PDB file of C-alpha atoms in Angstrom:
ATOM      1  CA  UNK A   1     142.238 254.058  22.826  1.00  0.00           C
ATOM      2  CA  UNK A   2     143.275 250.456  22.196  1.00  0.00           C
ATOM      3  CA  UNK A   3     140.547 248.130  20.935  1.00  0.00           C
ATOM      4  CA  UNK A   4     140.384 244.977  23.102  1.00  0.00           C
ATOM      5  CA  UNK A   5     137.812 243.051  21.081  1.00  0.00           C
ATOM      6  CA  UNK A   6     139.014 240.028  19.119  1.00  0.00           C
ATOM      7  CA  UNK A   7     135.960 239.901  16.852  1.00  0.00           C
ATOM      8  CA  UNK A   8     134.194 242.453  14.698  1.00  0.00           C
ATOM      9  CA  UNK A   9     130.714 243.413  15.896  1.00  0.00           C
ATOM     10  CA  UNK A  10     127.842 243.427  13.397  1.00  0.00           C
ATOM     11  CA  UNK A  11     124.211 244.539  13.650  1.00  0.00           C
ATOM     12  CA  UNK A  12     121.620 241.780  13.961  1.00  0.00           C
ATOM     13  CA  UNK A  13     117.854 242.182  14.060  1.00  0.00           C
ATOM     14  CA  UNK A  14     117.074 239.851  16.958  1.00  0.00           C
ATOM     15  CA  UNK A  15     115.419 239.461  20.338  1.00  0.00           C
ATOM     16  CA  UNK A  16     117.241 238.044  23.350  1.00  0.00           C
ATOM     17  CA  UNK A  17     115.463 236.312  26.222  1.00  0.00           C
ATOM     18  CA  UNK A  18     117.126 235.639  29.541  1.00  0.00           C
ATOM     19  CA  UNK A  19     116.568 231.901  30.102  1.00  0.00           C
ATOM     20  CA  UNK A  20     118.979 231.357  32.995  1.00  0.00           C
ATOM     21  CA  UNK A  21     119.871 234.138  35.369  1.00  0.00           C
ATOM     22  CA  UNK A  22     122.617 234.690  37.867  1.00  0.00           C
ATOM     23  CA  UNK A  23     121.669 234.811  41.542  1.00  0.00           C
ATOM     24  CA  UNK A  24     119.281 237.686  42.187  1.00  0.00           C
ATOM     25  CA  UNK A  25     118.769 238.488  38.495  1.00  0.00           C
ATOM     26  CA  UNK A  26     115.201 238.850  37.143  1.00  0.00           C
ATOM     27  CA  UNK A  27     113.499 236.233  35.007  1.00  0.00           C
ATOM     28  CA  UNK A  28     111.877 236.544  32.489  1.00  0.00           C
ATOM     29  CA  UNK A  29     113.672 239.424  30.826  1.00  0.00           C
ATOM     30  CA  UNK A  30     113.655 240.188  27.124  1.00  0.00           C
ATOM     31  CA  UNK A  31     115.510 242.792  25.074  1.00  0.00           C
ATOM     32  CA  UNK A  32     116.705 243.791  21.646  1.00  0.00           C
ATOM     33  CA  UNK A  33     120.094 242.844  20.242  1.00  0.00           C
ATOM     34  CA  UNK A  34     122.126 245.934  19.340  1.00  0.00           C
ATOM     35  CA  UNK A  35     125.103 244.087  17.890  1.00  0.00           C
ATOM     36  CA  UNK A  36     126.774 240.711  18.030  1.00  0.00           C
ATOM     37  CA  UNK A  37     130.155 239.132  17.351  1.00  0.00           C
ATOM     38  CA  UNK A  38     131.477 235.601  17.613  1.00  0.00           C
ATOM     39  CA  UNK A  39     132.559 236.470  21.171  1.00  0.00           C
ATOM     40  CA  UNK A  40     129.697 238.484  22.632  1.00  0.00           C
ATOM     41  CA  UNK A  41     126.528 240.515  22.283  1.00  0.00           C
ATOM     42  CA  UNK A  42     125.257 243.987  23.140  1.00  0.00           C
ATOM     43  CA  UNK A  43     121.639 244.250  24.299  1.00  0.00           C
ATOM     44  CA  UNK A  44     119.089 246.943  25.028  1.00  0.00           C
ATOM     45  CA  UNK A  45     117.078 245.945  28.119  1.00  0.00           C
ATOM     46  CA  UNK A  46     114.402 247.612  30.258  1.00  0.00           C
ATOM     47  CA  UNK A  47     116.219 246.490  33.439  1.00  0.00           C
ATOM     48  CA  UNK A  48     119.928 246.364  34.247  1.00  0.00           C
ATOM     49  CA  UNK A  49     121.924 243.195  34.781  1.00  0.00           C
ATOM     50  CA  UNK A  50     124.716 243.126  37.322  1.00  0.00           C
ATOM     51  CA  UNK A  51     128.272 243.059  35.969  1.00  0.00           C
ATOM     52  CA  UNK A  52     129.830 239.663  36.607  1.00  0.00           C
ATOM     53  CA  UNK A  53     126.510 237.773  36.473  1.00  0.00           C
ATOM     54  CA  UNK A  54     126.644 234.506  34.549  1.00  0.00           C
ATOM     55  CA  UNK A  55     123.576 234.086  32.365  1.00  0.00           C
ATOM     56  CA  UNK A  56     122.113 232.162  29.449  1.00  0.00           C
ATOM     57  CA  UNK A  57     120.315 233.884  26.586  1.00  0.00           C
ATOM     58  CA  UNK A  58     118.032 232.561  23.903  1.00  0.00           C
ATOM     59  CA  UNK A  59     118.645 234.670  20.799  1.00  0.00           C
ATOM     60  CA  UNK A  60     115.717 234.700  18.352  1.00  0.00           C
ATOM     61  CA  UNK A  61     116.651 235.909  14.864  1.00  0.00           C
ATOM     62  CA  UNK A  62     115.628 235.711  11.193  1.00  0.00           C
ATOM     63  CA  UNK A  63     117.382 232.945   9.300  1.00  0.00           C
ATOM     64  CA  UNK A  64     117.609 232.201   5.601  1.00  0.00           C
ATOM     65  CA  UNK A  65     114.410 231.462   3.714  1.00  0.00           C
ATOM     66  CA  UNK A  66     112.286 233.621   6.017  1.00  0.00           C
ATOM     67  CA  UNK A  67     112.530 231.195   8.937  1.00  0.00           C
ATOM     68  CA  UNK A  68     112.923 232.361  12.526  1.00  0.00           C
ATOM     69  CA  UNK A  69     115.512 230.514  14.624  1.00  0.00           C
ATOM     70  CA  UNK A  70     116.367 230.511  18.313  1.00  0.00           C
ATOM     71  CA  UNK A  71     119.667 229.376  19.810  1.00  0.00           C
ATOM     72  CA  UNK A  72     121.040 229.589  23.337  1.00  0.00           C
ATOM     73  CA  UNK A  73     124.367 231.055  24.427  1.00  0.00           C
ATOM     74  CA  UNK A  74     125.906 231.358  27.878  1.00  0.00           C
ATOM     75  CA  UNK A  75     127.991 234.280  28.982  1.00  0.00           C
ATOM     76  CA  UNK A  76     129.030 236.829  31.584  1.00  0.00           C
ATOM     77  CA  UNK A  77     127.704 240.364  31.911  1.00  0.00           C
ATOM     78  CA  UNK A  78     130.699 242.663  31.358  1.00  0.00           C
ATOM     79  CA  UNK A  79     128.921 245.995  31.774  1.00  0.00           C
ATOM     80  CA  UNK A  80     125.487 247.573  32.121  1.00  0.00           C
ATOM     81  CA  UNK A  81     125.029 251.274  31.305  1.00  0.00           C
ATOM     82  CA  UNK A  82     121.835 253.261  31.650  1.00  0.00           C
ATOM     83  CA  UNK A  83     121.013 255.312  28.544  1.00  0.00           C
ATOM     84  CA  UNK A  84     117.938 257.419  29.292  1.00  0.00           C
ATOM     85  CA  UNK A  85     115.125 254.866  29.834  1.00  0.00           C
ATOM     86  CA  UNK A  86     116.969 251.714  28.721  1.00  0.00           C
ATOM     87  CA  UNK A  87     120.061 249.806  29.777  1.00  0.00           C
ATOM     88  CA  UNK A  88     122.801 248.838  27.337  1.00  0.00           C
ATOM     89  CA  UNK A  89     124.300 245.543  28.502  1.00  0.00           C
ATOM     90  CA  UNK A  90     127.468 243.934  27.148  1.00  0.00           C
ATOM     91  CA  UNK A  91     127.777 240.163  27.467  1.00  0.00           C
ATOM     92  CA  UNK A  92     130.890 238.129  26.725  1.00  0.00           C
ATOM     93  CA  UNK A  93     130.094 234.584  25.620  1.00  0.00           C
ATOM     94  CA  UNK A  94     131.520 231.772  27.746  1.00  0.00           C
ATOM     95  CA  UNK A  95     132.569 230.105  24.481  1.00  0.00           C
ATOM     96  CA  UNK A  96     132.694 231.702  21.041  1.00  0.00           C
ATOM     97  CA  UNK A  97     129.818 231.007  18.682  1.00  0.00           C
ATOM     98  CA  UNK A  98     130.555 227.876  16.718  1.00  0.00           C
ATOM     99  CA  UNK A  99     128.950 225.877  13.913  1.00  0.00           C
ATOM    100  CA  UNK A 100     128.718 222.895  16.285  1.00  0.00           C
ATOM    101  CA  UNK A 101     126.898 224.594  19.205  1.00  0.00           C
ATOM    102  CA  UNK A 102     124.930 227.380  17.464  1.00  0.00           C
ATOM    103  CA  UNK A 103     124.909 226.464  13.766  1.00  0.00           C
ATOM    104  CA  UNK A 104     122.225 228.889  12.566  1.00  0.00           C
ATOM    105  CA  UNK A 105     123.393 231.863  14.661  1.00  0.00           C
ATOM    106  CA  UNK A 106     127.045 231.285  13.775  1.00  0.00           C
ATOM    107  CA  UNK A 107     126.102 231.043  10.098  1.00  0.00           C
ATOM    108  CA  UNK A 108     124.024 234.236  10.252  1.00  0.00           C
ATOM    109  CA  UNK A 109     126.866 236.219  11.876  1.00  0.00           C
ATOM    110  CA  UNK A 110     129.376 234.827   9.352  1.00  0.00           C
ATOM    111  CA  UNK A 111     127.064 235.784   6.455  1.00  0.00           C
ATOM    112  CA  UNK A 112     126.843 239.367   7.745  1.00  0.00           C
ATOM    113  CA  UNK A 113     130.633 239.507   8.235  1.00  0.00           C
ATOM    114  CA  UNK A 114     131.243 238.170   4.728  1.00  0.00           C
ATOM    115  CA  UNK A 115     128.872 240.716   3.147  1.00  0.00           C
ATOM    116  CA  UNK A 116     131.043 243.659   4.299  1.00  0.00           C
TER     117      UNK A 116
END
């Protein structure tokens, strides 16, 4: 199988909140981040999201010094798979994480990547 991802995925202890939903999508919805890359995020949610929906997420994560940060990213739901009682949802970011738009989140992902 050929890997289509451009960026390496890394684990991140974080919560994601749906802050802007596509038409017909539920709000509020919160889930756990499974993994993240500069180009997208995988989430565990209690409810599915429809593939193709454009959404905005607030990702809440631990930052350096024990602080908790929250930054928003927009993206498109690529897939939603039911795994027993949860849904695993893959979201491709509309624009890659960058130090200009999401400085703390970008820095956290880069720190994890650099520690490998």
